[in-house]
Amino acid sequence: MASVNKVILVGHLGKDPEVRYLDNNVSVCSFPFATSETYTKDGVRVKHTEWHNIVMWRNLAEMAVKYLQKGKLAYIEGRLRTRNYEDKEGTRRYVTEIVGESFKLLGRPSDFGQTGKTTSSDDEKNESEKEEEVDFTENNQDTDGLPF
């Protein structure tokens, strides 16, 4: 049976995506991503935030830089990848990242800079506050042979 390496996250960007270009002009962007959970412990409501390192390649990286911003709510699908490197002191370090394969912007239309009609009608007001999704998927995410 084949194995599965799939990550699904819904959370907020910790910083704007930063893009860089490799020697062969391949674009790669990275950014921190926060997911939070709340629970009650001993009668006290506790919020725990987990931080994830997100990496996106090629066209998806370009779209992420264009559309994602610090603080925005997003849905990200990808896979876990652990890589290692040597730091300046020669110590081997390990980093686990999520290699993004698609993302969706989540939130109200006003979150995307779209301005709705100003109205006093409750029905129209509720309609403008509905959640909206914008989907970005990279179909040719072949990263074999590229440094991670």
PDB file of C-alpha atoms in Angstrom:
ATOM      1  CA  MET A   1       0.000   0.000   0.000  1.00  0.00           C
ATOM      2  CA  ALA A   2       1.273   3.479  -0.852  1.00  0.00           C
ATOM      3  CA  SER A   3       1.881   5.990   1.891  1.00  0.00           C
ATOM      4  CA  VAL A   4       0.267   9.414   2.221  1.00  0.00           C
ATOM      5  CA  ASN A   5       1.999  12.684   3.083  1.00  0.00           C
ATOM      6  CA  LYS A   6      -0.713  15.353   3.206  1.00  0.00           C
ATOM      7  CA  VAL A   7      -1.102  18.422   5.369  1.00  0.00           C
ATOM      8  CA  ILE A   8      -4.218  20.613   5.541  1.00  0.00           C
ATOM      9  CA  LEU A   9      -4.039  23.848   7.511  1.00  0.00           C
ATOM     10  CA  VAL A  10      -6.444  26.730   8.125  1.00  0.00           C
ATOM     11  CA  GLY A  11      -4.887  29.704   9.829  1.00  0.00           C
ATOM     12  CA  HIS A  12      -3.288  33.120   9.457  1.00  0.00           C
ATOM     13  CA  LEU A  13      -0.083  34.307   7.821  1.00  0.00           C
ATOM     14  CA  GLY A  14       2.523  35.505  10.309  1.00  0.00           C
ATOM     15  CA  LYS A  15       4.376  37.608   7.695  1.00  0.00           C
ATOM     16  CA  ASP A  16       4.013  38.565   4.053  1.00  0.00           C
ATOM     17  CA  PRO A  17       5.456  35.859   1.792  1.00  0.00           C
ATOM     18  CA  GLU A  18       9.076  36.504   0.816  1.00  0.00           C
ATOM     19  CA  VAL A  19      10.131  35.429  -2.673  1.00  0.00           C
ATOM     20  CA  ARG A  20      13.626  34.586  -3.886  1.00  0.00           C
ATOM     21  CA  TYR A  21      14.925  33.254  -7.166  1.00  0.00           C
ATOM     22  CA  LEU A  22      17.317  30.344  -7.582  1.00  0.00           C
ATOM     23  CA  ASP A  23      20.117  30.313 -10.165  1.00  0.00           C
ATOM     24  CA  ASN A  24      17.867  28.761 -12.796  1.00  0.00           C
ATOM     25  CA  ASN A  25      15.247  31.530 -12.236  1.00  0.00           C
ATOM     26  CA  VAL A  26      12.903  29.230 -10.289  1.00  0.00           C
ATOM     27  CA  SER A  27      10.886  31.232  -7.762  1.00  0.00           C
ATOM     28  CA  VAL A  28      10.374  30.059  -4.201  1.00  0.00           C
ATOM     29  CA  CYS A  29       8.548  31.865  -1.405  1.00  0.00           C
ATOM     30  CA  SER A  30       8.318  31.168   2.295  1.00  0.00           C
ATOM     31  CA  PHE A  31       6.360  32.503   5.229  1.00  0.00           C
ATOM     32  CA  PRO A  32       5.310  31.555   8.763  1.00  0.00           C
ATOM     33  CA  PHE A  33       1.733  30.339   9.216  1.00  0.00           C
ATOM     34  CA  ALA A  34      -0.181  30.156  12.516  1.00  0.00           C
ATOM     35  CA  THR A  35      -2.907  27.721  13.476  1.00  0.00           C
ATOM     36  CA  SER A  36      -4.653  28.044  16.833  1.00  0.00           C
ATOM     37  CA  GLU A  37      -6.787  25.891  19.048  1.00  0.00           C
ATOM     38  CA  THR A  38      -8.642  26.760  22.215  1.00  0.00           C
ATOM     39  CA  TYR A  39      -9.552  24.453  25.030  1.00  0.00           C
ATOM     40  CA  THR A  40     -10.560  24.623  28.673  1.00  0.00           C
ATOM     41  CA  LYS A  41      -8.076  23.490  31.298  1.00  0.00           C
ATOM     42  CA  ASP A  42      -9.046  23.614  34.976  1.00  0.00           C
ATOM     43  CA  GLY A  43     -11.929  25.950  34.125  1.00  0.00           C
ATOM     44  CA  VAL A  44      -9.685  28.417  32.284  1.00  0.00           C
ATOM     45  CA  ARG A  45      -9.919  28.962  28.531  1.00  0.00           C
ATOM     46  CA  VAL A  46      -6.479  28.370  26.965  1.00  0.00           C
ATOM     47  CA  LYS A  47      -5.404  29.297  23.431  1.00  0.00           C
ATOM     48  CA  HIS A  48      -2.473  27.434  21.892  1.00  0.00           C
ATOM     49  CA  THR A  49      -0.877  28.671  18.654  1.00  0.00           C
ATOM     50  CA  GLU A  50       1.293  26.417  16.528  1.00  0.00           C
ATOM     51  CA  TRP A  51       3.662  27.967  13.964  1.00  0.00           C
ATOM     52  CA  HIS A  52       4.428  26.286  10.630  1.00  0.00           C
ATOM     53  CA  ASN A  53       7.052  27.106   7.996  1.00  0.00           C
ATOM     54  CA  ILE A  54       5.419  27.207   4.557  1.00  0.00           C
ATOM     55  CA  VAL A  55       7.348  26.969   1.277  1.00  0.00           C
ATOM     56  CA  MET A  56       5.811  27.348  -2.200  1.00  0.00           C
ATOM     57  CA  TRP A  57       7.505  26.922  -5.570  1.00  0.00           C
ATOM     58  CA  ARG A  58       7.252  28.362  -9.098  1.00  0.00           C
ATOM     59  CA  ASN A  59       3.889  29.812 -10.199  1.00  0.00           C
ATOM     60  CA  LEU A  60       2.302  29.060  -6.839  1.00  0.00           C
ATOM     61  CA  ALA A  61       5.056  31.105  -5.175  1.00  0.00           C
ATOM     62  CA  GLU A  62       4.306  34.017  -7.518  1.00  0.00           C
ATOM     63  CA  MET A  63       0.576  33.794  -6.739  1.00  0.00           C
ATOM     64  CA  ALA A  64       1.238  33.601  -2.999  1.00  0.00           C
ATOM     65  CA  VAL A  65       3.367  36.753  -3.089  1.00  0.00           C
ATOM     66  CA  LYS A  66       0.655  38.517  -5.079  1.00  0.00           C
ATOM     67  CA  TYR A  67      -2.397  37.477  -3.031  1.00  0.00           C
ATOM     68  CA  LEU A  68      -1.342  36.459   0.491  1.00  0.00           C
ATOM     69  CA  GLN A  69      -0.635  39.034   3.186  1.00  0.00           C
ATOM     70  CA  LYS A  70       0.273  39.030   6.847  1.00  0.00           C
ATOM     71  CA  GLY A  71      -2.760  38.354   9.040  1.00  0.00           C
ATOM     72  CA  LYS A  72      -4.984  36.986   6.254  1.00  0.00           C
ATOM     73  CA  LEU A  73      -6.968  33.796   6.812  1.00  0.00           C
ATOM     74  CA  ALA A  74      -6.057  31.008   4.382  1.00  0.00           C
ATOM     75  CA  TYR A  75      -6.477  27.308   3.712  1.00  0.00           C
ATOM     76  CA  ILE A  76      -3.238  25.580   2.672  1.00  0.00           C
ATOM     77  CA  GLU A  77      -2.722  22.042   1.383  1.00  0.00           C
ATOM     78  CA  GLY A  78       0.698  20.514   1.009  1.00  0.00           C
ATOM     79  CA  ARG A  79       3.114  17.889   2.251  1.00  0.00           C
ATOM     80  CA  LEU A  80       5.706  17.656   5.008  1.00  0.00           C
ATOM     81  CA  ARG A  81       9.343  17.869   4.034  1.00  0.00           C
ATOM     82  CA  THR A  82      12.307  17.688   6.415  1.00  0.00           C
ATOM     83  CA  ARG A  83      15.660  18.952   5.218  1.00  0.00           C
ATOM     84  CA  ASN A  84      18.997  19.414   6.896  1.00  0.00           C
ATOM     85  CA  TYR A  85      21.896  21.816   6.543  1.00  0.00           C
ATOM     86  CA  GLU A  86      25.059  22.843   8.336  1.00  0.00           C
ATOM     87  CA  ASP A  87      25.090  26.169  10.154  1.00  0.00           C
ATOM     88  CA  LYS A  88      28.094  28.524  10.343  1.00  0.00           C
ATOM     89  CA  GLU A  89      29.542  26.573  13.272  1.00  0.00           C
ATOM     90  CA  GLY A  90      29.326  23.284  11.350  1.00  0.00           C
ATOM     91  CA  THR A  91      26.411  21.937  13.389  1.00  0.00           C
ATOM     92  CA  ARG A  92      23.844  19.903  11.453  1.00  0.00           C
ATOM     93  CA  ARG A  93      20.376  21.472  11.710  1.00  0.00           C
ATOM     94  CA  TYR A  94      17.021  20.010  10.711  1.00  0.00           C
ATOM     95  CA  VAL A  95      14.018  21.972   9.483  1.00  0.00           C
ATOM     96  CA  THR A  96      10.514  20.610   8.880  1.00  0.00           C
ATOM     97  CA  GLU A  97       8.452  22.612   6.390  1.00  0.00           C
ATOM     98  CA  ILE A  98       5.145  22.315   4.625  1.00  0.00           C
ATOM     99  CA  VAL A  99       5.639  22.404   0.861  1.00  0.00           C
ATOM    100  CA  GLY A 100       2.445  24.085  -0.295  1.00  0.00           C
ATOM    101  CA  GLU A 101       0.622  22.565  -3.256  1.00  0.00           C
ATOM    102  CA  SER A 102      -2.469  24.798  -3.178  1.00  0.00           C
ATOM    103  CA  PHE A 103      -4.054  27.539  -1.126  1.00  0.00           C
ATOM    104  CA  LYS A 104      -7.396  29.284  -0.778  1.00  0.00           C
ATOM    105  CA  LEU A 105      -8.025  32.730   0.594  1.00  0.00           C
ATOM    106  CA  LEU A 106     -10.782  32.640   3.197  1.00  0.00           C
ATOM    107  CA  GLY A 107     -12.928  35.407   4.602  1.00  0.00           C
ATOM    108  CA  ARG A 108     -15.455  38.050   3.621  1.00  0.00           C
ATOM    109  CA  PRO A 109     -15.276  39.854   0.251  1.00  0.00           C
ATOM    110  CA  SER A 110     -14.201  42.993   2.139  1.00  0.00           C
ATOM    111  CA  ASP A 111     -11.081  41.070   3.247  1.00  0.00           C
ATOM    112  CA  PHE A 112      -9.975  41.025  -0.403  1.00  0.00           C
ATOM    113  CA  GLY A 113     -10.394  44.749  -0.994  1.00  0.00           C
ATOM    114  CA  GLN A 114     -13.782  44.394  -2.665  1.00  0.00           C
ATOM    115  CA  THR A 115     -16.174  47.055  -1.504  1.00  0.00           C
ATOM    116  CA  GLY A 116     -19.801  46.093  -1.283  1.00  0.00           C
ATOM    117  CA  LYS A 117     -22.849  48.352  -1.407  1.00  0.00           C
ATOM    118  CA  THR A 118     -23.554  50.370   1.702  1.00  0.00           C
ATOM    119  CA  THR A 119     -27.041  49.410   2.781  1.00  0.00           C
ATOM    120  CA  SER A 120     -29.216  49.208   5.824  1.00  0.00           C
ATOM    121  CA  SER A 121     -31.079  46.078   4.771  1.00  0.00           C
ATOM    122  CA  ASP A 122     -30.283  43.165   7.093  1.00  0.00           C
ATOM    123  CA  ASP A 123     -30.608  40.626   4.242  1.00  0.00           C
ATOM    124  CA  GLU A 124     -28.144  42.485   2.024  1.00  0.00           C
ATOM    125  CA  LYS A 125     -25.818  43.088   4.973  1.00  0.00           C
ATOM    126  CA  ASN A 126     -25.786  39.387   5.843  1.00  0.00           C
ATOM    127  CA  GLU A 127     -25.146  38.532   2.173  1.00  0.00           C
ATOM    128  CA  SER A 128     -22.036  40.778   2.097  1.00  0.00           C
ATOM    129  CA  GLU A 129     -20.655  39.157   5.261  1.00  0.00           C
ATOM    130  CA  LYS A 130     -20.707  35.608   3.858  1.00  0.00           C
ATOM    131  CA  GLU A 131     -17.395  33.783   3.635  1.00  0.00           C
ATOM    132  CA  GLU A 132     -15.726  33.746   0.231  1.00  0.00           C
ATOM    133  CA  GLU A 133     -13.021  31.421  -1.082  1.00  0.00           C
ATOM    134  CA  VAL A 134     -10.439  32.071  -3.773  1.00  0.00           C
ATOM    135  CA  ASP A 135      -8.624  28.914  -4.881  1.00  0.00           C
ATOM    136  CA  PHE A 136      -5.021  28.713  -6.095  1.00  0.00           C
ATOM    137  CA  THR A 137      -3.642  25.334  -7.122  1.00  0.00           C
ATOM    138  CA  GLU A 138      -0.338  24.507  -8.766  1.00  0.00           C
ATOM    139  CA  ASN A 139      -0.672  21.455 -10.989  1.00  0.00           C
ATOM    140  CA  ASN A 140       2.953  21.152 -12.099  1.00  0.00           C
ATOM    141  CA  GLN A 141       4.658  21.133  -8.713  1.00  0.00           C
ATOM    142  CA  ASP A 142       7.585  18.958  -9.854  1.00  0.00           C
ATOM    143  CA  THR A 143      10.324  19.860  -7.391  1.00  0.00           C
ATOM    144  CA  ASP A 144      12.512  16.798  -7.930  1.00  0.00           C
ATOM    145  CA  GLY A 145      16.141  17.742  -8.142  1.00  0.00           C
ATOM    146  CA  LEU A 146      15.636  21.158  -6.550  1.00  0.00           C
ATOM    147  CA  PRO A 147      17.251  22.017  -3.239  1.00  0.00           C
ATOM    148  CA  PHE A 148      14.865  22.181  -0.284  1.00  0.00           C
TER     149      PHE A 148
END
